[in-house]
GROMACS .gro file of N, CA and C in nm:
model
  141
    1UNK      N    1  -3.384   0.480  -0.204
    1UNK     CA    2  -3.281   0.395  -0.213
    1UNK      C    3  -3.285   0.469  -0.333
    2UNK      N    4  -3.318   0.501  -0.451
    2UNK     CA    5  -3.219   0.504  -0.566
    2UNK      C    6  -3.090   0.584  -0.538
    3UNK      N    7  -3.128   0.647  -0.440
    3UNK     CA    8  -2.957   0.761  -0.413
    3UNK      C    9  -2.883   0.638  -0.338
    4UNK      N   10  -2.942   0.563  -0.268
    4UNK     CA   11  -2.820   0.456  -0.244
    4UNK      C   12  -2.757   0.403  -0.328
    5UNK      N   13  -2.812   0.333  -0.360
    5UNK     CA   14  -2.803   0.255  -0.509
    5UNK      C   15  -2.650   0.339  -0.608
    6UNK      N   16  -2.714   0.483  -0.644
    6UNK     CA   17  -2.638   0.528  -0.744
    6UNK      C   18  -2.492   0.485  -0.694
    7UNK      N   19  -2.491   0.573  -0.552
    7UNK     CA   20  -2.388   0.631  -0.429
    7UNK      C   21  -2.288   0.514  -0.458
    8UNK      N   22  -2.386   0.381  -0.433
    8UNK     CA   23  -2.327   0.195  -0.427
    8UNK      C   24  -2.223   0.137  -0.524
    9UNK      N   25  -2.277   0.196  -0.646
    9UNK     CA   26  -2.236   0.202  -0.838
    9UNK      C   27  -2.064   0.273  -0.829
   10UNK      N   28  -2.149   0.394  -0.767
   10UNK     CA   29  -1.946   0.498  -0.756
   10UNK      C   30  -1.925   0.398  -0.686
   11UNK      N   31  -1.901   0.435  -0.603
   11UNK     CA   32  -1.833   0.364  -0.489
   11UNK      C   33  -1.792   0.237  -0.519
   12UNK      N   34  -1.834   0.178  -0.580
   12UNK     CA   35  -1.738   0.037  -0.614
   12UNK      C   36  -1.652   0.087  -0.800
   13UNK      N   37  -1.722   0.100  -0.863
   13UNK     CA   38  -1.641   0.158  -0.994
   13UNK      C   39  -1.477   0.218  -0.923
   14UNK      N   40  -1.491   0.379  -0.808
   14UNK     CA   41  -1.419   0.400  -0.752
   14UNK      C   42  -1.326   0.299  -0.693
   15UNK      N   43  -1.331   0.142  -0.647
   15UNK     CA   44  -1.259   0.135  -0.614
   15UNK      C   45  -1.183   0.024  -0.736
   16UNK      N   46  -1.297  -0.001  -0.780
   16UNK     CA   47  -1.242  -0.069  -0.913
   16UNK      C   48  -1.164  -0.025  -0.992
   17UNK      N   49  -1.157   0.051  -1.044
   17UNK     CA   50  -1.081   0.214  -1.014
   17UNK      C   51  -0.897   0.191  -1.068
   18UNK      N   52  -0.939   0.185  -0.885
   18UNK     CA   53  -0.787   0.231  -0.822
   18UNK      C   54  -0.686   0.066  -0.813
   19UNK      N   55  -0.794  -0.029  -0.883
   19UNK     CA   56  -0.754  -0.134  -0.808
   19UNK      C   57  -0.681  -0.240  -0.906
   20UNK      N   58  -0.747  -0.170  -1.006
   20UNK     CA   59  -0.695  -0.147  -1.181
   20UNK      C   60  -0.594  -0.017  -1.188
   21UNK      N   61  -0.584   0.059  -1.132
   21UNK     CA   62  -0.443   0.144  -1.150
   21UNK      C   63  -0.324   0.038  -1.082
   22UNK      N   64  -0.383   0.080  -0.966
   22UNK     CA   65  -0.249  -0.010  -0.859
   22UNK      C   66  -0.165  -0.177  -0.942
   23UNK      N   67  -0.228  -0.230  -1.031
   23UNK     CA   68  -0.267  -0.318  -1.043
   23UNK      C   69  -0.178  -0.318  -1.207
   24UNK      N   70  -0.159  -0.193  -1.277
   24UNK     CA   71  -0.101  -0.214  -1.367
   24UNK      C   72   0.067  -0.127  -1.363
   25UNK      N   73  -0.028  -0.029  -1.286
   25UNK     CA   74   0.171   0.032  -1.243
   25UNK      C   75   0.246  -0.104  -1.117
   26UNK      N   76   0.209  -0.207  -1.126
   26UNK     CA   77   0.317  -0.254  -1.113
   26UNK      C   78   0.345  -0.362  -1.129
   27UNK      N   79   0.220  -0.411  -1.292
   27UNK     CA   80   0.344  -0.439  -1.348
   27UNK      C   81   0.357  -0.389  -1.462
   28UNK      N   82   0.439  -0.299  -1.471
   28UNK     CA   83   0.454  -0.180  -1.562
   28UNK      C   84   0.620  -0.161  -1.381
   29UNK      N   85   0.581  -0.199  -1.293
   29UNK     CA   86   0.724  -0.194  -1.280
   29UNK      C   87   0.828  -0.252  -1.295
   30UNK      N   88   0.716  -0.436  -1.281
   30UNK     CA   89   0.797  -0.540  -1.359
   30UNK      C   90   0.843  -0.530  -1.418
   31UNK      N   91   0.769  -0.488  -1.507
   31UNK     CA   92   0.884  -0.516  -1.689
   31UNK      C   93   1.000  -0.446  -1.669
   32UNK      N   94   0.976  -0.307  -1.626
   32UNK     CA   95   1.037  -0.213  -1.609
   32UNK      C   96   1.257  -0.294  -1.582
   33UNK      N   97   1.168  -0.343  -1.368
   33UNK     CA   98   1.293  -0.449  -1.400
   33UNK      C   99   1.366  -0.553  -1.496
   34UNK      N  100   1.295  -0.622  -1.521
   34UNK     CA  101   1.246  -0.720  -1.607
   34UNK      C  102   1.350  -0.685  -1.692
   35UNK      N  103   1.313  -0.523  -1.744
   35UNK     CA  104   1.388  -0.469  -1.886
   35UNK      C  105   1.556  -0.441  -1.811
   36UNK      N  106   1.530  -0.384  -1.743
   36UNK     CA  107   1.679  -0.301  -1.748
   36UNK      C  108   1.748  -0.383  -1.672
   37UNK      N  109   1.728  -0.529  -1.574
   37UNK     CA  110   1.801  -0.646  -1.517
   37UNK      C  111   1.915  -0.689  -1.716
   38UNK      N  112   1.835  -0.693  -1.758
   38UNK     CA  113   1.832  -0.810  -1.905
   38UNK      C  114   1.938  -0.667  -2.015
   39UNK      N  115   1.885  -0.558  -1.981
   39UNK     CA  116   2.008  -0.454  -2.068
   39UNK      C  117   2.073  -0.482  -1.974
   40UNK      N  118   2.113  -0.468  -1.815
   40UNK     CA  119   2.237  -0.491  -1.665
   40UNK      C  120   2.303  -0.637  -1.745
   41UNK      N  121   2.265  -0.740  -1.814
   41UNK     CA  122   2.362  -0.859  -1.878
   41UNK      C  123   2.370  -0.864  -1.971
   42UNK      N  124   2.345  -0.756  -2.117
   42UNK     CA  125   2.413  -0.720  -2.243
   42UNK      C  126   2.550  -0.677  -2.182
   43UNK      N  127   2.512  -0.568  -2.136
   43UNK     CA  128   2.642  -0.511  -2.100
   43UNK      C  129   2.750  -0.570  -2.032
   44UNK      N  130   2.662  -0.642  -1.894
   44UNK     CA  131   2.788  -0.720  -1.849
   44UNK      C  132   2.935  -0.844  -1.980
   45UNK      N  133   2.835  -0.859  -2.055
   45UNK     CA  134   2.804  -0.878  -2.093
   45UNK      C  135   2.954  -0.884  -2.266
   46UNK      N  136   2.960  -0.789  -2.284
   46UNK     CA  137   3.051  -0.724  -2.363
   46UNK      C  138   3.100  -0.745  -2.297
   47UNK      N  139   3.165  -0.688  -2.201
   47UNK     CA  140   3.328  -0.692  -2.068
   47UNK      C  141   3.427  -0.758  -2.151
   0.00000   0.00000   0.00000
């Protein structure tokens, strides 16, 4: 019974880790896209 509980907790932590990693990566992608578009807008305003 204890072994099953340990396995269950381990799986939950693994899923949580992957979920946070994917969410963090997507947030960084959005942030980078916003930064690149702002930089692109500034470059266009100079011309």
